Coordinates of C-alpha atoms in Angstrom, one line a residue:
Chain Z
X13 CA 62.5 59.9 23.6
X14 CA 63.8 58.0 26.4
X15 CA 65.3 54.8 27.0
X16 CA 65.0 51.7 29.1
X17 CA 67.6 48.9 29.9
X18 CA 67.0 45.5 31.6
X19 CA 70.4 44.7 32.6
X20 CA 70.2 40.9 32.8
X21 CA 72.4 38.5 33.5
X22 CA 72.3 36.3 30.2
X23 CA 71.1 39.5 28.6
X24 CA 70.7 43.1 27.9
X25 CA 66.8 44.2 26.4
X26 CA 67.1 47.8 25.9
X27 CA 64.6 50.1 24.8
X28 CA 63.6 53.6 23.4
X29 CA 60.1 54.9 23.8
X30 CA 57.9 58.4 23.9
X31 CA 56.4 60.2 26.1
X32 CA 53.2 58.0 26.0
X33 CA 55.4 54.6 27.0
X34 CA 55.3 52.9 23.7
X35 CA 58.2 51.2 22.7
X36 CA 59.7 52.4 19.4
X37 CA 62.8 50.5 19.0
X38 CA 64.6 47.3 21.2
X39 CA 66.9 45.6 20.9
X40 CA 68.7 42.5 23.3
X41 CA 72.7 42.2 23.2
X42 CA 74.1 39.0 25.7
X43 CA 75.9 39.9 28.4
X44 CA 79.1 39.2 27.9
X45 CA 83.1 40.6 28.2
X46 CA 81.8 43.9 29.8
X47 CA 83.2 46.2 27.5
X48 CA 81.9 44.1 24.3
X49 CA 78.3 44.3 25.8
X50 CA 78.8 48.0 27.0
X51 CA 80.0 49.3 23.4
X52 CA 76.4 47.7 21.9
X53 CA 74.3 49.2 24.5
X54 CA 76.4 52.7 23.6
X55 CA 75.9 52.3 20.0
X56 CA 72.2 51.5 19.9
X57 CA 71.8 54.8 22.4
X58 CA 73.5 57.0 19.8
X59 CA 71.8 55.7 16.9
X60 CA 68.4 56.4 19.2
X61 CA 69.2 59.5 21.1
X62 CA 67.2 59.8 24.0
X63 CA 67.1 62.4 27.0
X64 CA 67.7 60.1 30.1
X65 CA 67.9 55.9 30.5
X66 CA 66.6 54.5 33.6
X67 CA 68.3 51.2 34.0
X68 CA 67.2 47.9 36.2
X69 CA 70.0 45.6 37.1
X70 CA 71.1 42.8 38.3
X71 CA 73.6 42.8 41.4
X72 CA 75.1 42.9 43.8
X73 CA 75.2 46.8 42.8
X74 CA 75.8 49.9 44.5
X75 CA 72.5 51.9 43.5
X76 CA 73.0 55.0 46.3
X77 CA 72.9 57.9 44.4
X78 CA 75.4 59.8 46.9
X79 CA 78.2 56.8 46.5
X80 CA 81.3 57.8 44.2
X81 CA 80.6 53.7 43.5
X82 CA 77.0 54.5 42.5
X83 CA 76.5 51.7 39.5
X84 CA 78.8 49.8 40.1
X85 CA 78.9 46.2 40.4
X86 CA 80.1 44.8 43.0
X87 CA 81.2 41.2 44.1
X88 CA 79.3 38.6 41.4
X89 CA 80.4 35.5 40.5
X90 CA 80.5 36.7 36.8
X91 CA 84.2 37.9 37.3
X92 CA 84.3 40.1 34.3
X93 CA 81.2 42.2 35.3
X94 CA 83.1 42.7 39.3
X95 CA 83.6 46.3 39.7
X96 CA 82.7 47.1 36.8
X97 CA 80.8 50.5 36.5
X98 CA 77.6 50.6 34.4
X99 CA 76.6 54.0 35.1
X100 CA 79.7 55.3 34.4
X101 CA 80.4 54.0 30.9
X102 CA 76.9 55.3 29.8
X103 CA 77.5 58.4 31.6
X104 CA 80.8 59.4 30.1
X105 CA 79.2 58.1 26.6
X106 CA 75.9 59.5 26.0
X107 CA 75.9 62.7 28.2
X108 CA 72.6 62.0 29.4
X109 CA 70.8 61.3 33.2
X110 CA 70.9 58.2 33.8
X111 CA 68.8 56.4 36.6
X112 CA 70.2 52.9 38.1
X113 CA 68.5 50.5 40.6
X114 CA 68.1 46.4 41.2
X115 CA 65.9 44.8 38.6
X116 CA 63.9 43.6 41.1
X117 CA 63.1 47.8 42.3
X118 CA 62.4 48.1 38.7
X119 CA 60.0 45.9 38.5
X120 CA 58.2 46.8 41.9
X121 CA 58.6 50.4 40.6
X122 CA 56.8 49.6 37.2
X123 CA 53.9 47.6 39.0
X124 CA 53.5 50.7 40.9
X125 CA 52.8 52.7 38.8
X126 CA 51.1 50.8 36.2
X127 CA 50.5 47.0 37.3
X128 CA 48.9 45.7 40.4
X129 CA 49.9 48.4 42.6
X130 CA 48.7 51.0 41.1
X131 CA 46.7 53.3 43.4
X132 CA 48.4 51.6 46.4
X133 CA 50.9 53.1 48.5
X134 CA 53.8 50.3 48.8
X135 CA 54.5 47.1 46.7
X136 CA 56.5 43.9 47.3
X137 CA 58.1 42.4 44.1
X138 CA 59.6 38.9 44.3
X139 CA 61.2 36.9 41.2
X140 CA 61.6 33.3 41.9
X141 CA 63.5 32.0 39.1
X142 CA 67.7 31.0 38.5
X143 CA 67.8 33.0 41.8
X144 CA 65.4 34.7 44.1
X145 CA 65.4 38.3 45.0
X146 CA 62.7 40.8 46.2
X147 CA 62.2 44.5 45.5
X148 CA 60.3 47.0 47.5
X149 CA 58.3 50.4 46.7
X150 CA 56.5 53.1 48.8
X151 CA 55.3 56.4 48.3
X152 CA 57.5 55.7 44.9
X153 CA 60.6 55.4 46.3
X154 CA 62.6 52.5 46.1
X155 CA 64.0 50.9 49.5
X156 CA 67.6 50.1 49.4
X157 CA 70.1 50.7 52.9
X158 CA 73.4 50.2 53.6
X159 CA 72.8 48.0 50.7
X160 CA 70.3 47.0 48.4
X161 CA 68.0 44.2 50.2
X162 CA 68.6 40.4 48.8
X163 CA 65.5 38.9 50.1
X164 CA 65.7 36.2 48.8
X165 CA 68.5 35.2 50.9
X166 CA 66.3 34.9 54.3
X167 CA 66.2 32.3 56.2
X168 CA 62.9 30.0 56.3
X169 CA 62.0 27.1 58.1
X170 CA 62.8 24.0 56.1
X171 CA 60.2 21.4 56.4
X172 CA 61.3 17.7 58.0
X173 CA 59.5 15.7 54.9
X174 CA 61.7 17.7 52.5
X175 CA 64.9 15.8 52.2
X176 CA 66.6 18.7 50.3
X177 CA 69.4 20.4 52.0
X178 CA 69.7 23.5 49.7
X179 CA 72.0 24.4 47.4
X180 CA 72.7 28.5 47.7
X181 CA 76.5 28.3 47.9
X182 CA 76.4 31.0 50.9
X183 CA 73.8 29.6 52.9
X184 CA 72.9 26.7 51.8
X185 CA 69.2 26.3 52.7
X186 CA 67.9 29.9 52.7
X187 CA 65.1 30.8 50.8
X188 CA 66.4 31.2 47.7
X189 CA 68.9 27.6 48.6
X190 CA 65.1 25.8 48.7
X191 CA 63.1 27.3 45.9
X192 CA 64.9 28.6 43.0
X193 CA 64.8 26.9 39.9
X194 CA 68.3 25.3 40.3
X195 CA 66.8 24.1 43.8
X196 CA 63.5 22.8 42.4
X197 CA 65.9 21.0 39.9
X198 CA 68.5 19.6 42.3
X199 CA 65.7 17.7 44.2
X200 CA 65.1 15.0 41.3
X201 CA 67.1 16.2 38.2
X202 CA 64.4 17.0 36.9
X203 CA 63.3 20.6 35.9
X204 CA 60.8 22.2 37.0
X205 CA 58.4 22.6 34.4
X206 CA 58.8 18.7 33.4
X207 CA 57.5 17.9 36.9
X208 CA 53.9 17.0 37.2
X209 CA 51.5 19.7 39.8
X210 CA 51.0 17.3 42.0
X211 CA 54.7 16.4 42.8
X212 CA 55.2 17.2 46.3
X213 CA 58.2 19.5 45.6
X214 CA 55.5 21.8 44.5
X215 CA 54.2 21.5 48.1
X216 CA 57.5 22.0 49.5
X217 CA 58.4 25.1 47.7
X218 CA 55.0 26.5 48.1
X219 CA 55.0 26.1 51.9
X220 CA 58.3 28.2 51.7
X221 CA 57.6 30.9 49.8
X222 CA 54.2 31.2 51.8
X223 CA 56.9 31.6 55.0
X224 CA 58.7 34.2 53.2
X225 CA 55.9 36.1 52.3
X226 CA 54.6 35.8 56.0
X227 CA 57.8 37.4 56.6
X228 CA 58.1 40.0 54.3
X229 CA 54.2 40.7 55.5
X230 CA 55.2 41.6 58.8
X231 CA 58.2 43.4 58.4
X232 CA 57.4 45.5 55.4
X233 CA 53.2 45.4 55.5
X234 CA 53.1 45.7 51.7
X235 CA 49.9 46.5 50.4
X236 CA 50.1 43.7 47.5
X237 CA 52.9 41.2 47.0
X238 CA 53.4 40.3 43.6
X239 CA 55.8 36.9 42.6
X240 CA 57.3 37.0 39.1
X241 CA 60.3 34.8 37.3
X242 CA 60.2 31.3 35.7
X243 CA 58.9 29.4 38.9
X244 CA 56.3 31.8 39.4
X245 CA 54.7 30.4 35.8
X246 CA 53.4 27.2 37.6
X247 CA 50.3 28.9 38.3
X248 CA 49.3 26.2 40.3
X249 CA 51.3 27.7 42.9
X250 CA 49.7 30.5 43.5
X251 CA 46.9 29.0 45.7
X252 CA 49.1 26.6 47.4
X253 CA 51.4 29.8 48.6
X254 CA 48.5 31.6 49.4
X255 CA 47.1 28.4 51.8
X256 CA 51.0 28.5 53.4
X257 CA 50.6 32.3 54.2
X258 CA 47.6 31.6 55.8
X259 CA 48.5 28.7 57.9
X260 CA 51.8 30.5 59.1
X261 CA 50.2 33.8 59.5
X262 CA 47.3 32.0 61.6
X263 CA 45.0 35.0 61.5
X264 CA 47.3 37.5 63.3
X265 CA 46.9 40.7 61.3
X266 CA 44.1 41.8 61.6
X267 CA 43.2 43.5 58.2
X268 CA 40.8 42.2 55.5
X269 CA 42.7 42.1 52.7
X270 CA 45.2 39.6 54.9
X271 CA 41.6 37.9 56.4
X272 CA 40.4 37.2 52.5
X273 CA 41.1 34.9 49.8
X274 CA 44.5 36.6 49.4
X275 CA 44.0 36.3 45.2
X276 CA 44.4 40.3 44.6
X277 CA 47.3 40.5 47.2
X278 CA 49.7 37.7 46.3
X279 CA 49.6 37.2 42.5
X280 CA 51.4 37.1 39.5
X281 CA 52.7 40.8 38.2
X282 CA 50.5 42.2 35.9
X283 CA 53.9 43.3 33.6
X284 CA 54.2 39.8 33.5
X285 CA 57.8 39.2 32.0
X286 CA 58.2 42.9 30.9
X287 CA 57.9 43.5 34.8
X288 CA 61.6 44.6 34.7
X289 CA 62.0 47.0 31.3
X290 CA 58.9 48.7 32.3
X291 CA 60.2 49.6 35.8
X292 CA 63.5 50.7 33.5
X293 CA 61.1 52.4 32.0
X294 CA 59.6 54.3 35.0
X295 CA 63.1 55.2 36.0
X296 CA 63.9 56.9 32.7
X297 CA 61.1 59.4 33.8
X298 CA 62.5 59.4 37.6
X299 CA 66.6 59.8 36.4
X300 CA 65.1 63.1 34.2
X301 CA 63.5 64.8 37.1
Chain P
X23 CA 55.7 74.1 74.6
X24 CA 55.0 71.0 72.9
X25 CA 53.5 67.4 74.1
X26 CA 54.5 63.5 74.2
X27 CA 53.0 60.8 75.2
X28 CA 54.5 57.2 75.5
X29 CA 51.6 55.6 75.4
X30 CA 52.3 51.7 77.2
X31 CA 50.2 48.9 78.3
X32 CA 51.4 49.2 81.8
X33 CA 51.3 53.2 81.9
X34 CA 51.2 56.3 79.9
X35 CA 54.3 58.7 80.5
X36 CA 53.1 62.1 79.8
X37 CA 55.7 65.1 79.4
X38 CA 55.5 68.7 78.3
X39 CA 58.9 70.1 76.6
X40 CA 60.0 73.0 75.1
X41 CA 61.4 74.2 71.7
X42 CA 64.8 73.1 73.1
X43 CA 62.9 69.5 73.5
X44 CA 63.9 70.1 77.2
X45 CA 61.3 68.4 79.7
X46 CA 59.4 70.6 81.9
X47 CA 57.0 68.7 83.9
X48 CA 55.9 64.8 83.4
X49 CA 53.5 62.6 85.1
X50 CA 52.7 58.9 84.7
X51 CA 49.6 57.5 84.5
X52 CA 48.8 54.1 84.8
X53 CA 46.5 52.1 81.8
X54 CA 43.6 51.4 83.2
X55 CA 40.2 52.0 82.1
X56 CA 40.5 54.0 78.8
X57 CA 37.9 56.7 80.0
X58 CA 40.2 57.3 83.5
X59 CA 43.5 57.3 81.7
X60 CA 42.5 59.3 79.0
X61 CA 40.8 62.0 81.3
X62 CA 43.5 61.9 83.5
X63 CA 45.8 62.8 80.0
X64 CA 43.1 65.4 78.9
X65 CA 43.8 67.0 82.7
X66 CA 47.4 67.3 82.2
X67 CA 47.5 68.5 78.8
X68 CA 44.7 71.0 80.1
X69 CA 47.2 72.7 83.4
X70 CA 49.8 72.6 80.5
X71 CA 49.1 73.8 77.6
X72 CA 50.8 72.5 74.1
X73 CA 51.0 72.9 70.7
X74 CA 50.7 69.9 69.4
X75 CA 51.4 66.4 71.0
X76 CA 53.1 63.3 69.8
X77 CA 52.7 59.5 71.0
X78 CA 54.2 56.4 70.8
X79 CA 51.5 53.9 71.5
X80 CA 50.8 50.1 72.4
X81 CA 49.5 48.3 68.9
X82 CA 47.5 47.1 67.2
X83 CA 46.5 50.8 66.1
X84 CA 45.6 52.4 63.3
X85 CA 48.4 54.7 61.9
X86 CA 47.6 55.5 58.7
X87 CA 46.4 59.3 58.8
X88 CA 44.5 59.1 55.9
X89 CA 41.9 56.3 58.4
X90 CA 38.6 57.0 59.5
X91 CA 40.1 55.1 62.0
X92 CA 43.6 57.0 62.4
X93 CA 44.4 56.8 66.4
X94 CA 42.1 53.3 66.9
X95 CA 43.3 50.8 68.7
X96 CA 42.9 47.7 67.4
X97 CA 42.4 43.9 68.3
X98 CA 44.5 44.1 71.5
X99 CA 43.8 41.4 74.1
X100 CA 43.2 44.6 76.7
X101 CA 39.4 44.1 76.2
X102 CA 38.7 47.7 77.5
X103 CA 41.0 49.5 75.0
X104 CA 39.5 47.2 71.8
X105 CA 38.0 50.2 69.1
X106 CA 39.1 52.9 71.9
X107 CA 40.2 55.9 69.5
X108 CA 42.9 57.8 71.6
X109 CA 43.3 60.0 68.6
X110 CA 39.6 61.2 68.5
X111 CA 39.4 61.8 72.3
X112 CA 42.3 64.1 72.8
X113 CA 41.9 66.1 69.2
X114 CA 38.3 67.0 70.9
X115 CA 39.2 67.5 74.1
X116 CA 42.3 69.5 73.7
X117 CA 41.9 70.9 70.0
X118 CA 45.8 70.6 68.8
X119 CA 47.1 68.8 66.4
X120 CA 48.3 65.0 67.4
X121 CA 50.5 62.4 65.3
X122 CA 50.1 59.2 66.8
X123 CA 52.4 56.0 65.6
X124 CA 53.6 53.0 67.2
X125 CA 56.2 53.0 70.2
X126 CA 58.4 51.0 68.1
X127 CA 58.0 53.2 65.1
X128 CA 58.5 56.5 67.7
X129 CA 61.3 55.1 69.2
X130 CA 63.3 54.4 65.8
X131 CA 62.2 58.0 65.1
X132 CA 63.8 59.2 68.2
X133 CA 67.2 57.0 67.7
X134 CA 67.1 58.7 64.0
X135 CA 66.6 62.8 65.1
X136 CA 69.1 62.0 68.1
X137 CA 70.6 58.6 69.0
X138 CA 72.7 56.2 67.2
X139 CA 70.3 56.6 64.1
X140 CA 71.7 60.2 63.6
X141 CA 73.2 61.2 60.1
X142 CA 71.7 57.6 58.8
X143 CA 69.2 57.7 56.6
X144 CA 67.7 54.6 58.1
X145 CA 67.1 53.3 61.5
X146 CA 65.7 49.8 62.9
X147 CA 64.9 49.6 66.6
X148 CA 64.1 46.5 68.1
X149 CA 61.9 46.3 71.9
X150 CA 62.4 42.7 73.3
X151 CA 60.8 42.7 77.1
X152 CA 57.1 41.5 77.7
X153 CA 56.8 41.2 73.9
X154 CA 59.0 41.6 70.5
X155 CA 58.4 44.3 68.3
X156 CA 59.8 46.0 65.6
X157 CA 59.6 49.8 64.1
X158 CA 62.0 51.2 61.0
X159 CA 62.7 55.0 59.7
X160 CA 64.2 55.8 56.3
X161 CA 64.9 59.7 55.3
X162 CA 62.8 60.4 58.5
X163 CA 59.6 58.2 58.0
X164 CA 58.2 55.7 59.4
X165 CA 57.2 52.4 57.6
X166 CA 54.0 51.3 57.4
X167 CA 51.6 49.9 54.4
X168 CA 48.3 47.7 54.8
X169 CA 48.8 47.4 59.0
X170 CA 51.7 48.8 60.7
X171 CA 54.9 46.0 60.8
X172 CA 54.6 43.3 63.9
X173 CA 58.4 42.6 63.5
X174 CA 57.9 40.8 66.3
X175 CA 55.7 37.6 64.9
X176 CA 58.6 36.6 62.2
X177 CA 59.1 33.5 61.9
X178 CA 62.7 32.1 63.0
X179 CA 64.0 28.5 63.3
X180 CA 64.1 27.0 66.5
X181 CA 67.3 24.9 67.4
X182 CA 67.5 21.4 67.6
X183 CA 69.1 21.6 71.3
X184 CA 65.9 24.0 72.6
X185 CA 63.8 22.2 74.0
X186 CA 61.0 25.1 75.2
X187 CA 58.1 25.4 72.3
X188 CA 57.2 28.4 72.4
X189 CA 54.7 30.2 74.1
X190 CA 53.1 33.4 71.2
X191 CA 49.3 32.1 71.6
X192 CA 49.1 33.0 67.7
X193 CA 52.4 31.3 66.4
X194 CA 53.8 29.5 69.5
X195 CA 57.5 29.3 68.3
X196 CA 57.8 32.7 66.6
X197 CA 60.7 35.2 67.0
X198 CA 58.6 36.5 70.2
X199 CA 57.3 33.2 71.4
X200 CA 61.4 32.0 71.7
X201 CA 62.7 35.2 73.1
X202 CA 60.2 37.6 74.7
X203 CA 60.6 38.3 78.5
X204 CA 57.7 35.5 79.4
X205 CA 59.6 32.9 77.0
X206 CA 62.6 33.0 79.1
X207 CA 61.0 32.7 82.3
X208 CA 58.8 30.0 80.8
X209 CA 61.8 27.5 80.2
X210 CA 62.8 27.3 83.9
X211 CA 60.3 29.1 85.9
X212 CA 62.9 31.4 86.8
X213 CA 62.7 35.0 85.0
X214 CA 65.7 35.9 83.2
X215 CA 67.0 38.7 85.6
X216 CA 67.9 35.7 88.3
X217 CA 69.2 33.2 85.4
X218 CA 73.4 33.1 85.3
X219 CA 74.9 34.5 82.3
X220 CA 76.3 31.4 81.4
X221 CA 72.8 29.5 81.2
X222 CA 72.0 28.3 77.8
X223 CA 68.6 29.9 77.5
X224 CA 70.7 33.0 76.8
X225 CA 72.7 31.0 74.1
X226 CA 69.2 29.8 72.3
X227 CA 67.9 33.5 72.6
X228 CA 71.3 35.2 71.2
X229 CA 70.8 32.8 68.5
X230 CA 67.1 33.5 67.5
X231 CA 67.8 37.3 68.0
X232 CA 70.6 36.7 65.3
X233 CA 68.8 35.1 62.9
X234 CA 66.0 37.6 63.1
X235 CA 68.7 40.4 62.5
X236 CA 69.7 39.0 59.7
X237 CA 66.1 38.4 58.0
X238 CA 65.9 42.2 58.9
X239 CA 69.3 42.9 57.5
X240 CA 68.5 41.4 54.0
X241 CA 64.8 43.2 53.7
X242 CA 65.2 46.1 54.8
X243 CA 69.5 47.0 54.8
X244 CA 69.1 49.6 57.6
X245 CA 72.2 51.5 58.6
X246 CA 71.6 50.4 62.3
X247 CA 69.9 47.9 64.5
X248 CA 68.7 49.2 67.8
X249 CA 67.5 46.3 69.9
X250 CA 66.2 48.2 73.6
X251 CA 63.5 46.6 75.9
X252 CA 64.4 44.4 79.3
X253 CA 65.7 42.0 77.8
X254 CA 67.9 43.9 75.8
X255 CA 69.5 45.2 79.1
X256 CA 71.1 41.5 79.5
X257 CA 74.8 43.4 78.1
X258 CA 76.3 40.2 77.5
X259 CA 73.3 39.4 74.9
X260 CA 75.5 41.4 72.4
X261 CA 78.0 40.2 71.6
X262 CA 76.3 36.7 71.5
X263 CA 73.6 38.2 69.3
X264 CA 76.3 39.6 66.8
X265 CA 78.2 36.2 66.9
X266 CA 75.0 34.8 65.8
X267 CA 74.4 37.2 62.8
X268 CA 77.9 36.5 61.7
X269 CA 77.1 32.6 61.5
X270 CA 73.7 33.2 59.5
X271 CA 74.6 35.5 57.3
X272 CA 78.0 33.9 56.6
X273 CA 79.4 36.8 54.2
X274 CA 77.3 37.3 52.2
X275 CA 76.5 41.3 52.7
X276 CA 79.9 42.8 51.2
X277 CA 79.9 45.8 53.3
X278 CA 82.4 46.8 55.4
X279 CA 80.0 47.7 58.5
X280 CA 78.6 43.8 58.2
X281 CA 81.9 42.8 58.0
X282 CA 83.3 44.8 60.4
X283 CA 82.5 43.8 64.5
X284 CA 79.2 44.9 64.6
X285 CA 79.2 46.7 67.4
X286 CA 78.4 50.3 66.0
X287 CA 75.6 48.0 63.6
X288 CA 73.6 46.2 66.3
X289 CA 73.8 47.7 69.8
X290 CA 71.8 49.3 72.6
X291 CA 69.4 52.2 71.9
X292 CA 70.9 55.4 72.8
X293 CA 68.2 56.8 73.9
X294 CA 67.8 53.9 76.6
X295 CA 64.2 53.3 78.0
X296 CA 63.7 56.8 77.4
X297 CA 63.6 56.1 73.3
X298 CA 60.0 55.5 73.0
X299 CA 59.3 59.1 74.7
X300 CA 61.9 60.6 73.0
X301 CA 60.6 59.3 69.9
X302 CA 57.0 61.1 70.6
X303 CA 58.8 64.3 71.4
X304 CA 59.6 63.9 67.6
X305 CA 56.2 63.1 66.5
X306 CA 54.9 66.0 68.2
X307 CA 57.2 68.2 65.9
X308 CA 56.1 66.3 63.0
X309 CA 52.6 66.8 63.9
X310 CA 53.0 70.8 63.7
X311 CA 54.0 70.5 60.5

């Protein structure tokens, strides 16, 4: 058995499964005082004893292996979780290996290997929901730096019709300021999923992730490029992102794939909503080897 | 001995080196028609004989070694070179094993093995002269996916205050259309080696470099940023360009080196203008392997 935690942050969904990836037993604790939510998460791991957890978090977190820091996380606005160590606590706990990255790696890693990128050798993971981040895989290897990357903090080009002026405390209109749920809310009051597809917000959000994506295109040259979270559920996106990348990109690269109707490189994740545990998932398998 | 070829628009620097990667003889060739150049190569590489040879070449090309194509160079505007395989006409001609890659991607590799990229695990080097491109090592490879990255086409935001529009015939105001050697000369008529300091073009251009560094910052989190190429000789760019990514990023990496001065994070190649050939000394090692 092994086991498999998406480390949220309104939730913990952890997980025990077998060799063949089926899920035997989950269970979802709310992340709360760290050491309340920690002690759950410990006591479902020794009910279900498993050899190694691979765990997908959210951040900012330190996820280099070699740092004496390595799972800890580091300066969020949820003041309880600040320096608080994940990895350790489980380490010191359960005895086992223990394999920590972003969420957002997790879920790139688990489309990798068993969603739309299978077979390829890189993929680009993007959740656009309460906030916006991106994950990235090649060769099956997950890219973090000096720091993990926050994507979704780059800066686009906002558009003169949208009136918005963002609303990511740091940077006001990044990417993440302009098309985040909160973002898409702030324009009207209105949430997102109780505005109609034609509204232009749709439009303007669209447009922007189509920049990102441009961007992400030519610095990274993913093979695939999948967009998951809440906002990604308006479906109706999709070709509207798609028509942005194109207009933006102009026909520069010259590769068919980027020349085509774009539908099998920027989609919705085949692990859907699960995109995350079943990267946890994947890591569990790396943290053992 | 060993081979590397920086493999230019303009010319193609050929050098022979030994196991001490000291350079024995070079000659320069000038890009002309491919079948001249190339036999002029395949003459060189002939009086000195090599082991394997390494280049750093002009783009589009096809770098994926697993191609058909592996060595082709792409939809380049040099009509001549278009579909001109540079890989296939050496391996014939001279029988040794080649690893071909981008100048940008060979120069990173060079700043990695023995410039300021040494003992990081990843390296991003920037070329701004006659265009903008981009090329990025992590534990010693070089990125590429679908195409190989054209850092150079990201889109920035142009300032309010800048009146020039851009001159990329693809994108117009791109990161290359606003800072590339021809942009600068394009605002004035005057070619930035004769403008003042103190002109504002350099203001505009400090300011779009920053904002690209920081888009490059938040994907890909390298330990350095390289940025060589002629423009990049302009000194007082620097610390202009690191004011810039201060603004833009506002704080929000919490890591001491982005909040530290910068100027071990974002400075001149070591390597100088020699970092592309450098870098192809490297490939050539690679290639043996």
């Amino acid at each position: 058995m092994y086991g498999a935690i998406e480390a949220g942050g309104t939730k913990f969904v952890c997980a025990v499964f077998d060799e063949a990836f089926q899920i035997i037993e989950t269970t979802t604790i709310p992340t709360d005082d760290p050491r309340i939510t920690m002690s759950l998460v410990v006591k479902f791991f020794k009910e279900h004893p498993v050899k190694s957890i691979g765990i997908g978090a959210f951040g900012p977190i330190e996820i280099n292996p070699t740092s004496d820091r390595y799972g800890e996380i580091l300066n969020t606005p949820k003041l309880k979780w600040r320096n608080f160590n994940i990895y350790k606590v489980l380490h010191e706990k359960l005895a086992v290996p223990i394999k920590i990255d972003t969420d957002v790696n997790a879920a790139a890693l688990g489309e990798y290997m068993s969603g739309h990128g299978k077979g390829k050798r890189s993929v680009l993971y993007l959740t656009i929901g309460t906030g916006v981040g991106g994950g990235f895989v090649i060769d099956g290897q997950t890219l973090y730096g000096l720091t993990h990357p926050e994507m979704g903090h780059i800066l686009i080009r906002p558009l003169e019709a949208d009136q918005f002026e963002g609303n990511c405390p740091t940077h006001g209109n990044c990417f993440e300021g302009m098309v985040a749920g909160p973002a898409i809310e702030a324009r009207y009051g209105i949430p997102g999923h109780k505005l109609g597809e034609d509204d232009s917000v749709w439009d303007y959000v669209a447009d922007y992730i189509g920049q990102a994506c441009v961007n992400f295109n030519l610095i990274l040259s993913p093979e695939v490029i999948l967009i998951g979270g809440g906002v990604a559920q308006q479906a109706h996106l999709f070709p509207k992102i798609r028509r942005s990348f194109k207009h933006y990109m102009n026909g520069y690269i010259d590769h068919s794939v980027i020349k085509g109707n774009l539908e099998d490189y920027i989609l919705y994740p085949k692990n859907g909503q699960k995109a995350g545990l079943i990267g946890a998932m994947y890591l569990a398998k790396q943290g053992l080897k």
